[in-house]
PDB file of C-alpha atoms in Angstrom:
ATOM      1  CA  UNK A   1       0.215   0.011   0.111  1.00  0.00           C
ATOM      2  CA  UNK A   2       1.567   3.102  -0.927  1.00  0.00           C
ATOM      3  CA  UNK A   3       1.938   5.993   1.743  1.00  0.00           C
ATOM      4  CA  UNK A   4       0.416   9.291   0.303  1.00  0.00           C
ATOM      5  CA  UNK A   5       1.065  11.336   3.717  1.00  0.00           C
ATOM      6  CA  UNK A   6       2.598  11.459   7.118  1.00  0.00           C
ATOM      7  CA  UNK A   7       1.231  11.983  10.658  1.00  0.00           C
ATOM      8  CA  UNK A   8       3.625  13.256  13.344  1.00  0.00           C
ATOM      9  CA  UNK A   9       2.920  11.356  16.523  1.00  0.00           C
ATOM     10  CA  UNK A  10       4.096  12.252  20.270  1.00  0.00           C
ATOM     11  CA  UNK A  11       3.968   9.524  22.915  1.00  0.00           C
ATOM     12  CA  UNK A  12       4.461  10.337  26.644  1.00  0.00           C
ATOM     13  CA  UNK A  13       5.030   7.829  29.177  1.00  0.00           C
ATOM     14  CA  UNK A  14       5.304   9.545  32.513  1.00  0.00           C
ATOM     15  CA  UNK A  15       7.030   8.400  35.662  1.00  0.00           C
ATOM     16  CA  UNK A  16       3.735   6.760  37.051  1.00  0.00           C
ATOM     17  CA  UNK A  17       3.501   4.437  33.838  1.00  0.00           C
ATOM     18  CA  UNK A  18       0.483   6.926  32.440  1.00  0.00           C
ATOM     19  CA  UNK A  19       0.828   6.937  28.535  1.00  0.00           C
ATOM     20  CA  UNK A  20      -0.370   9.710  26.505  1.00  0.00           C
ATOM     21  CA  UNK A  21      -0.750  10.161  23.149  1.00  0.00           C
ATOM     22  CA  UNK A  22      -1.036  13.026  20.783  1.00  0.00           C
ATOM     23  CA  UNK A  23      -1.358  13.724  16.845  1.00  0.00           C
ATOM     24  CA  UNK A  24      -0.501  16.908  15.060  1.00  0.00           C
ATOM     25  CA  UNK A  25      -3.905  17.246  13.901  1.00  0.00           C
ATOM     26  CA  UNK A  26      -8.047  17.705  14.828  1.00  0.00           C
ATOM     27  CA  UNK A  27      -9.996  15.006  16.419  1.00  0.00           C
ATOM     28  CA  UNK A  28      -8.906  11.811  17.562  1.00  0.00           C
ATOM     29  CA  UNK A  29      -6.715   9.328  15.418  1.00  0.00           C
ATOM     30  CA  UNK A  30      -7.104   5.451  15.946  1.00  0.00           C
ATOM     31  CA  UNK A  31      -4.012   3.626  14.920  1.00  0.00           C
ATOM     32  CA  UNK A  32      -3.492  -0.155  13.418  1.00  0.00           C
ATOM     33  CA  UNK A  33      -2.901  -1.506  17.308  1.00  0.00           C
ATOM     34  CA  UNK A  34      -6.366   0.035  18.439  1.00  0.00           C
ATOM     35  CA  UNK A  35      -4.393   2.680  20.303  1.00  0.00           C
ATOM     36  CA  UNK A  36      -6.131   6.013  20.517  1.00  0.00           C
ATOM     37  CA  UNK A  37      -4.165   9.214  19.678  1.00  0.00           C
ATOM     38  CA  UNK A  38      -5.714  12.778  20.763  1.00  0.00           C
ATOM     39  CA  UNK A  39      -5.347  15.689  18.315  1.00  0.00           C
ATOM     40  CA  UNK A  40      -3.659  18.974  19.516  1.00  0.00           C
ATOM     41  CA  UNK A  41      -1.730  21.649  17.701  1.00  0.00           C
ATOM     42  CA  UNK A  42       1.775  21.345  17.955  1.00  0.00           C
ATOM     43  CA  UNK A  43       2.585  25.054  17.603  1.00  0.00           C
ATOM     44  CA  UNK A  44       6.164  25.480  18.899  1.00  0.00           C
ATOM     45  CA  UNK A  45       9.291  23.649  17.431  1.00  0.00           C
ATOM     46  CA  UNK A  46       8.110  22.338  14.151  1.00  0.00           C
ATOM     47  CA  UNK A  47      11.322  22.973  12.756  1.00  0.00           C
ATOM     48  CA  UNK A  48      12.874  21.407  15.784  1.00  0.00           C
ATOM     49  CA  UNK A  49      10.855  18.424  15.357  1.00  0.00           C
ATOM     50  CA  UNK A  50      12.212  17.920  11.758  1.00  0.00           C
ATOM     51  CA  UNK A  51      15.531  18.470  13.292  1.00  0.00           C
ATOM     52  CA  UNK A  52      15.112  16.000  16.065  1.00  0.00           C
ATOM     53  CA  UNK A  53      13.835  13.336  13.567  1.00  0.00           C
ATOM     54  CA  UNK A  54      16.942  13.787  11.277  1.00  0.00           C
ATOM     55  CA  UNK A  55      19.197  13.003  14.474  1.00  0.00           C
ATOM     56  CA  UNK A  56      20.345  16.853  13.994  1.00  0.00           C
ATOM     57  CA  UNK A  57      18.956  18.237  17.761  1.00  0.00           C
ATOM     58  CA  UNK A  58      19.686  16.622  21.079  1.00  0.00           C
ATOM     59  CA  UNK A  59      17.460  18.870  22.346  1.00  0.00           C
ATOM     60  CA  UNK A  60      13.733  19.555  21.615  1.00  0.00           C
ATOM     61  CA  UNK A  61      11.398  22.335  22.515  1.00  0.00           C
ATOM     62  CA  UNK A  62       7.922  20.922  21.928  1.00  0.00           C
ATOM     63  CA  UNK A  63       4.868  23.764  22.263  1.00  0.00           C
ATOM     64  CA  UNK A  64       1.130  22.042  22.490  1.00  0.00           C
ATOM     65  CA  UNK A  65      -1.661  24.157  22.242  1.00  0.00           C
ATOM     66  CA  UNK A  66      -5.409  24.008  21.844  1.00  0.00           C
ATOM     67  CA  UNK A  67      -5.800  21.975  24.878  1.00  0.00           C
ATOM     68  CA  UNK A  68      -9.264  22.030  27.095  1.00  0.00           C
ATOM     69  CA  UNK A  69      -9.085  23.850  30.376  1.00  0.00           C
ATOM     70  CA  UNK A  70      -9.666  20.805  32.352  1.00  0.00           C
ATOM     71  CA  UNK A  71      -6.803  18.757  30.172  1.00  0.00           C
ATOM     72  CA  UNK A  72      -4.365  21.666  30.649  1.00  0.00           C
ATOM     73  CA  UNK A  73      -5.227  22.016  34.943  1.00  0.00           C
ATOM     74  CA  UNK A  74      -4.546  18.259  34.778  1.00  0.00           C
ATOM     75  CA  UNK A  75      -1.228  18.660  33.529  1.00  0.00           C
ATOM     76  CA  UNK A  76      -0.492  21.486  35.774  1.00  0.00           C
ATOM     77  CA  UNK A  77      -1.812  19.059  38.585  1.00  0.00           C
ATOM     78  CA  UNK A  78       0.607  16.438  37.572  1.00  0.00           C
ATOM     79  CA  UNK A  79       3.477  18.521  37.161  1.00  0.00           C
ATOM     80  CA  UNK A  80       2.906  19.605  41.074  1.00  0.00           C
ATOM     81  CA  UNK A  81       2.769  16.147  41.953  1.00  0.00           C
ATOM     82  CA  UNK A  82       6.190  15.578  40.304  1.00  0.00           C
ATOM     83  CA  UNK A  83       4.808  13.085  37.438  1.00  0.00           C
ATOM     84  CA  UNK A  84       6.010  15.137  34.764  1.00  0.00           C
ATOM     85  CA  UNK A  85       9.864  15.784  34.851  1.00  0.00           C
ATOM     86  CA  UNK A  86      11.416  12.444  33.544  1.00  0.00           C
ATOM     87  CA  UNK A  87       8.858  11.370  31.321  1.00  0.00           C
ATOM     88  CA  UNK A  88       9.773   9.528  28.281  1.00  0.00           C
ATOM     89  CA  UNK A  89       8.882  11.474  25.163  1.00  0.00           C
ATOM     90  CA  UNK A  90       8.790   9.499  21.647  1.00  0.00           C
ATOM     91  CA  UNK A  91       8.193  11.487  18.259  1.00  0.00           C
ATOM     92  CA  UNK A  92       6.718   8.870  15.605  1.00  0.00           C
ATOM     93  CA  UNK A  93       6.102   8.964  11.892  1.00  0.00           C
ATOM     94  CA  UNK A  94       2.925   7.153  10.802  1.00  0.00           C
ATOM     95  CA  UNK A  95       2.369   6.542   6.737  1.00  0.00           C
ATOM     96  CA  UNK A  96      -1.013   7.306   5.831  1.00  0.00           C
ATOM     97  CA  UNK A  97      -2.646   6.330   2.708  1.00  0.00           C
ATOM     98  CA  UNK A  98      -5.029   8.082   0.152  1.00  0.00           C
ATOM     99  CA  UNK A  99      -8.066   7.758   2.348  1.00  0.00           C
ATOM    100  CA  UNK A 100      -5.867   9.097   5.311  1.00  0.00           C
ATOM    101  CA  UNK A 101      -5.774   5.640   7.094  1.00  0.00           C
ATOM    102  CA  UNK A 102      -2.802   4.148   8.629  1.00  0.00           C
ATOM    103  CA  UNK A 103      -0.153   2.014   6.746  1.00  0.00           C
ATOM    104  CA  UNK A 104       1.586  -0.155   8.910  1.00  0.00           C
ATOM    105  CA  UNK A 105       3.349   0.566  12.544  1.00  0.00           C
ATOM    106  CA  UNK A 106       4.486   4.067  13.495  1.00  0.00           C
ATOM    107  CA  UNK A 107       8.424   4.740  13.041  1.00  0.00           C
ATOM    108  CA  UNK A 108      10.393   6.016  16.200  1.00  0.00           C
ATOM    109  CA  UNK A 109      12.309   9.031  15.178  1.00  0.00           C
ATOM    110  CA  UNK A 110      13.169  10.768  18.455  1.00  0.00           C
ATOM    111  CA  UNK A 111      13.429   9.794  21.956  1.00  0.00           C
ATOM    112  CA  UNK A 112      13.950  12.154  25.011  1.00  0.00           C
ATOM    113  CA  UNK A 113      12.986  12.915  28.377  1.00  0.00           C
ATOM    114  CA  UNK A 114      11.151  15.801  29.710  1.00  0.00           C
ATOM    115  CA  UNK A 115      13.592  18.396  31.720  1.00  0.00           C
ATOM    116  CA  UNK A 116      10.869  20.970  32.170  1.00  0.00           C
ATOM    117  CA  UNK A 117       7.260  22.134  31.298  1.00  0.00           C
ATOM    118  CA  UNK A 118       6.484  25.752  31.079  1.00  0.00           C
ATOM    119  CA  UNK A 119       2.616  26.729  31.143  1.00  0.00           C
ATOM    120  CA  UNK A 120       1.017  29.536  30.058  1.00  0.00           C
ATOM    121  CA  UNK A 121      -2.959  30.789  29.727  1.00  0.00           C
ATOM    122  CA  UNK A 122      -4.316  33.440  27.475  1.00  0.00           C
ATOM    123  CA  UNK A 123      -7.921  34.926  27.619  1.00  0.00           C
ATOM    124  CA  UNK A 124      -9.809  35.687  24.694  1.00  0.00           C
ATOM    125  CA  UNK A 125     -13.296  36.612  24.378  1.00  0.00           C
ATOM    126  CA  UNK A 126     -14.373  32.962  23.459  1.00  0.00           C
ATOM    127  CA  UNK A 127     -12.284  31.688  26.816  1.00  0.00           C
ATOM    128  CA  UNK A 128      -9.141  30.590  27.986  1.00  0.00           C
ATOM    129  CA  UNK A 129      -6.554  28.950  25.995  1.00  0.00           C
ATOM    130  CA  UNK A 130      -3.807  26.856  27.580  1.00  0.00           C
ATOM    131  CA  UNK A 131      -0.381  26.120  25.842  1.00  0.00           C
ATOM    132  CA  UNK A 132       2.522  24.035  27.301  1.00  0.00           C
ATOM    133  CA  UNK A 133       5.928  23.908  26.275  1.00  0.00           C
ATOM    134  CA  UNK A 134       8.041  20.907  26.887  1.00  0.00           C
ATOM    135  CA  UNK A 135      11.635  21.090  27.355  1.00  0.00           C
ATOM    136  CA  UNK A 136      12.729  17.709  25.992  1.00  0.00           C
ATOM    137  CA  UNK A 137      16.279  16.406  26.482  1.00  0.00           C
ATOM    138  CA  UNK A 138      18.172  13.178  25.683  1.00  0.00           C
ATOM    139  CA  UNK A 139      21.115  11.426  27.385  1.00  0.00           C
ATOM    140  CA  UNK A 140      23.629  13.080  24.820  1.00  0.00           C
ATOM    141  CA  UNK A 141      22.058  16.591  24.872  1.00  0.00           C
ATOM    142  CA  UNK A 142      24.898  17.487  27.992  1.00  0.00           C
ATOM    143  CA  UNK A 143      28.083  15.813  26.166  1.00  0.00           C
ATOM    144  CA  UNK A 144      30.412  18.067  24.817  1.00  0.00           C
ATOM    145  CA  UNK A 145      33.759  16.858  23.467  1.00  0.00           C
ATOM    146  CA  UNK A 146      36.964  18.739  25.159  1.00  0.00           C
ATOM    147  CA  UNK A 147      39.636  19.717  22.651  1.00  0.00           C
ATOM    148  CA  UNK A 148      41.542  16.934  21.192  1.00  0.00           C
ATOM    149  CA  UNK A 149      38.941  14.410  22.766  1.00  0.00           C
ATOM    150  CA  UNK A 150      37.983  11.672  20.803  1.00  0.00           C
ATOM    151  CA  UNK A 151      34.206  10.425  19.531  1.00  0.00           C
ATOM    152  CA  UNK A 152      33.790   7.246  21.132  1.00  0.00           C
ATOM    153  CA  UNK A 153      32.314   4.378  19.118  1.00  0.00           C
ATOM    154  CA  UNK A 154      30.259   2.928  22.029  1.00  0.00           C
ATOM    155  CA  UNK A 155      28.927   6.424  22.809  1.00  0.00           C
ATOM    156  CA  UNK A 156      27.690   6.499  18.673  1.00  0.00           C
ATOM    157  CA  UNK A 157      26.254   3.113  19.135  1.00  0.00           C
ATOM    158  CA  UNK A 158      24.367   4.254  22.032  1.00  0.00           C
ATOM    159  CA  UNK A 159      23.507   7.428  20.875  1.00  0.00           C
ATOM    160  CA  UNK A 160      21.857   6.047  17.546  1.00  0.00           C
ATOM    161  CA  UNK A 161      20.246   3.272  19.332  1.00  0.00           C
ATOM    162  CA  UNK A 162      18.522   5.820  21.907  1.00  0.00           C
ATOM    163  CA  UNK A 163      17.579   8.011  18.811  1.00  0.00           C
ATOM    164  CA  UNK A 164      16.153   5.550  16.563  1.00  0.00           C
ATOM    165  CA  UNK A 165      15.731   2.079  18.330  1.00  0.00           C
ATOM    166  CA  UNK A 166      14.313   0.174  15.297  1.00  0.00           C
ATOM    167  CA  UNK A 167      17.385   1.677  13.009  1.00  0.00           C
ATOM    168  CA  UNK A 168      20.420  -0.679  12.237  1.00  0.00           C
ATOM    169  CA  UNK A 169      23.525  -0.297  14.633  1.00  0.00           C
ATOM    170  CA  UNK A 170      25.402   2.918  13.692  1.00  0.00           C
ATOM    171  CA  UNK A 171      28.893   2.044  12.425  1.00  0.00           C
ATOM    172  CA  UNK A 172      29.874   5.694  12.277  1.00  0.00           C
ATOM    173  CA  UNK A 173      32.507   5.983  14.470  1.00  0.00           C
ATOM    174  CA  UNK A 174      33.684   2.279  14.661  1.00  0.00           C
ATOM    175  CA  UNK A 175      37.288   3.007  13.147  1.00  0.00           C
ATOM    176  CA  UNK A 176      37.868   6.085  15.401  1.00  0.00           C
ATOM    177  CA  UNK A 177      39.419   4.117  18.758  1.00  0.00           C
ATOM    178  CA  UNK A 178      42.160   2.444  16.025  1.00  0.00           C
ATOM    179  CA  UNK A 179      42.834   5.993  14.574  1.00  0.00           C
ATOM    180  CA  UNK A 180      43.368   7.692  18.291  1.00  0.00           C
ATOM    181  CA  UNK A 181      46.693   6.475  18.253  1.00  0.00           C
ATOM    182  CA  UNK A 182      47.887   6.771  14.576  1.00  0.00           C
ATOM    183  CA  UNK A 183      50.298   9.538  13.500  1.00  0.00           C
ATOM    184  CA  UNK A 184      49.845  10.697  10.465  1.00  0.00           C
ATOM    185  CA  UNK A 185      52.880  11.750   8.127  1.00  0.00           C
ATOM    186  CA  UNK A 186      52.806  14.442   5.554  1.00  0.00           C
ATOM    187  CA  UNK A 187      54.483  14.222   2.491  1.00  0.00           C
ATOM    188  CA  UNK A 188      57.741  16.247   1.967  1.00  0.00           C
ATOM    189  CA  UNK A 189      58.026  18.073  -1.231  1.00  0.00           C
ATOM    190  CA  UNK A 190      61.285  19.076  -2.265  1.00  0.00           C
TER     191      UNK A 190
END
Protein backbone atom coordinates (compact mmCIF):
# COMPACT_ATOMS: atom_id res chain seq x y z
CA UNK A 1 0.00 0.00 0.00
CA UNK A 2 1.42 3.37 -1.04
CA UNK A 3 2.07 6.13 1.49
CA UNK A 4 0.41 9.38 0.45
CA UNK A 5 1.05 11.48 3.59
CA UNK A 6 2.69 11.42 7.01
CA UNK A 7 1.26 12.09 10.45
CA UNK A 8 3.41 13.29 13.37
CA UNK A 9 2.67 11.41 16.60
CA UNK A 10 3.93 12.17 20.12
CA UNK A 11 3.80 9.50 22.84
CA UNK A 12 4.40 10.44 26.49
CA UNK A 13 5.14 7.81 29.13
CA UNK A 14 5.13 9.50 32.52
CA UNK A 15 6.92 8.30 35.67
CA UNK A 16 3.70 6.73 37.02
CA UNK A 17 3.49 4.66 33.77
CA UNK A 18 0.56 6.74 32.41
CA UNK A 19 0.72 6.93 28.62
CA UNK A 20 -0.64 9.92 26.70
CA UNK A 21 -0.78 9.97 22.91
CA UNK A 22 -1.13 13.12 20.77
CA UNK A 23 -1.11 13.71 17.03
CA UNK A 24 -0.68 16.94 15.11
CA UNK A 25 -4.23 17.45 13.92
CA UNK A 26 -7.85 17.82 14.93
CA UNK A 27 -10.01 15.14 16.48
CA UNK A 28 -9.05 11.65 17.59
CA UNK A 29 -6.92 9.25 15.53
CA UNK A 30 -7.08 5.45 15.85
CA UNK A 31 -3.90 3.59 14.84
CA UNK A 32 -3.55 0.01 13.58
CA UNK A 33 -2.93 -1.28 17.14
CA UNK A 34 -6.24 0.19 18.35
CA UNK A 35 -4.56 2.99 20.33
CA UNK A 36 -6.37 6.34 20.43
CA UNK A 37 -4.30 9.47 19.75
CA UNK A 38 -5.81 12.82 20.76
CA UNK A 39 -5.60 15.80 18.42
CA UNK A 40 -3.45 18.76 19.43
CA UNK A 41 -1.69 21.63 17.75
CA UNK A 42 2.07 21.20 17.92
CA UNK A 43 2.70 24.92 17.58
CA UNK A 44 6.24 25.63 18.63
CA UNK A 45 9.17 23.67 17.44
CA UNK A 46 7.99 22.24 14.12
CA UNK A 47 11.41 22.95 12.66
CA UNK A 48 12.95 21.51 15.83
CA UNK A 49 10.80 18.39 15.38
CA UNK A 50 12.26 17.97 11.91
CA UNK A 51 15.81 18.45 13.23
CA UNK A 52 15.19 15.95 16.06
CA UNK A 53 13.78 13.37 13.65
CA UNK A 54 16.80 13.76 11.38
CA UNK A 55 19.16 13.22 14.33
CA UNK A 56 20.45 16.80 14.10
CA UNK A 57 19.17 17.93 17.52
CA UNK A 58 19.79 16.47 20.95
CA UNK A 59 17.20 18.73 22.61
CA UNK A 60 13.66 19.62 21.59
CA UNK A 61 11.29 22.42 22.57
CA UNK A 62 7.79 21.13 21.81
CA UNK A 63 4.83 23.50 22.11
CA UNK A 64 1.36 22.03 22.54
CA UNK A 65 -1.68 24.31 22.38
CA UNK A 66 -5.40 23.98 21.92
CA UNK A 67 -5.78 21.99 25.12
CA UNK A 68 -9.07 22.11 26.96
CA UNK A 69 -8.87 23.97 30.30
CA UNK A 70 -9.52 20.76 32.25
CA UNK A 71 -6.69 19.00 30.35
CA UNK A 72 -4.32 21.88 31.08
CA UNK A 73 -5.40 21.83 34.74
CA UNK A 74 -4.67 18.10 34.89
CA UNK A 75 -1.23 18.72 33.35
CA UNK A 76 -0.54 21.40 35.98
CA UNK A 77 -1.64 19.07 38.81
CA UNK A 78 0.56 16.28 37.46
CA UNK A 79 3.49 18.72 37.28
CA UNK A 80 2.92 19.76 40.90
CA UNK A 81 2.77 16.08 41.96
CA UNK A 82 6.15 15.42 40.33
CA UNK A 83 4.72 13.15 37.65
CA UNK A 84 5.97 15.00 34.55
CA UNK A 85 9.70 15.70 34.84
CA UNK A 86 11.59 12.60 33.76
CA UNK A 87 8.75 11.35 31.56
CA UNK A 88 9.74 9.66 28.30
CA UNK A 89 8.74 11.35 25.03
CA UNK A 90 8.84 9.71 21.62
CA UNK A 91 8.25 11.37 18.26
CA UNK A 92 6.90 8.98 15.66
CA UNK A 93 5.99 9.17 11.98
CA UNK A 94 2.92 7.32 10.74
CA UNK A 95 2.47 6.67 7.03
CA UNK A 96 -1.05 7.34 5.75
CA UNK A 97 -2.74 6.07 2.57
CA UNK A 98 -4.91 8.00 0.08
CA UNK A 99 -7.94 7.70 2.44
CA UNK A 100 -5.92 9.03 5.39
CA UNK A 101 -5.80 5.60 7.03
CA UNK A 102 -2.59 4.31 8.71
CA UNK A 103 -0.32 2.00 6.73
CA UNK A 104 1.64 -0.23 9.10
CA UNK A 105 3.10 0.70 12.46
CA UNK A 106 4.52 4.15 13.28
CA UNK A 107 8.31 4.55 13.23
CA UNK A 108 10.12 6.07 16.24
CA UNK A 109 12.27 9.03 15.15
CA UNK A 110 13.27 10.69 18.45
CA UNK A 111 13.29 9.61 22.10
CA UNK A 112 13.90 12.01 24.97
CA UNK A 113 13.06 12.92 28.55
CA UNK A 114 10.99 15.87 29.80
CA UNK A 115 13.31 18.31 31.57
CA UNK A 116 10.87 21.19 32.17
CA UNK A 117 7.26 22.13 31.36
CA UNK A 118 6.46 25.87 31.37
CA UNK A 119 2.73 26.59 30.99
CA UNK A 120 0.84 29.70 29.85
CA UNK A 121 -2.84 30.69 29.69
CA UNK A 122 -4.18 33.30 27.29
CA UNK A 123 -7.60 34.84 27.83
CA UNK A 124 -9.73 35.62 24.79
CA UNK A 125 -13.39 36.57 24.27
CA UNK A 126 -14.15 32.89 23.69
CA UNK A 127 -12.47 31.72 26.89
CA UNK A 128 -9.05 30.62 28.08
CA UNK A 129 -6.54 28.95 25.77
CA UNK A 130 -3.84 26.95 27.50
CA UNK A 131 -0.47 26.17 25.99
CA UNK A 132 2.35 24.02 27.28
CA UNK A 133 5.98 24.06 26.19
CA UNK A 134 7.88 20.87 26.86
CA UNK A 135 11.64 21.09 27.15
CA UNK A 136 12.82 17.65 26.08
CA UNK A 137 16.40 16.43 26.30
CA UNK A 138 18.04 13.13 25.57
CA UNK A 139 21.05 11.64 27.25
CA UNK A 140 23.42 13.26 24.77
CA UNK A 141 22.24 16.84 25.19
CA UNK A 142 24.92 17.60 27.76
CA UNK A 143 27.65 15.66 25.98
CA UNK A 144 30.43 17.99 24.97
CA UNK A 145 33.76 17.00 23.54
CA UNK A 146 36.73 18.86 24.95
CA UNK A 147 39.47 19.96 22.63
CA UNK A 148 41.48 16.96 21.49
CA UNK A 149 38.90 14.42 22.75
CA UNK A 150 37.89 11.46 20.60
CA UNK A 151 34.31 10.47 19.80
CA UNK A 152 33.74 6.99 21.17
CA UNK A 153 32.29 4.22 19.01
CA UNK A 154 30.39 2.89 22.04
CA UNK A 155 28.87 6.33 22.73
CA UNK A 156 27.85 6.76 19.08
CA UNK A 157 26.16 3.34 18.96
CA UNK A 158 24.31 4.05 22.22
CA UNK A 159 23.24 7.48 20.92
CA UNK A 160 21.87 6.05 17.67
CA UNK A 161 20.06 3.25 19.52
CA UNK A 162 18.45 5.85 21.78
CA UNK A 163 17.43 8.18 18.94
CA UNK A 164 16.11 5.48 16.63
CA UNK A 165 15.71 2.09 18.31
CA UNK A 166 14.38 0.37 15.17
CA UNK A 167 17.38 1.33 12.99
CA UNK A 168 20.42 -0.89 12.49
CA UNK A 169 23.45 -0.22 14.68
CA UNK A 170 25.32 2.99 13.76
CA UNK A 171 28.84 2.26 12.52
CA UNK A 172 29.81 5.91 11.98
CA UNK A 173 32.61 5.91 14.55
CA UNK A 174 33.71 2.26 14.53
CA UNK A 175 37.18 3.09 13.13
CA UNK A 176 37.82 6.01 15.50
CA UNK A 177 39.46 3.95 18.31
CA UNK A 178 42.03 2.59 15.86
CA UNK A 179 42.83 6.06 14.57
CA UNK A 180 43.31 7.71 17.96
CA UNK A 181 46.91 6.45 18.35
CA UNK A 182 47.89 6.63 14.70
CA UNK A 183 50.56 9.06 13.52
CA UNK A 184 49.90 10.81 10.23
CA UNK A 185 52.95 11.64 8.14
CA UNK A 186 52.59 14.45 5.69
CA UNK A 187 54.39 14.20 2.38
CA UNK A 188 57.59 16.19 1.96
CA UNK A 189 57.85 18.13 -1.22
CA UNK A 190 61.33 19.12 -2.36
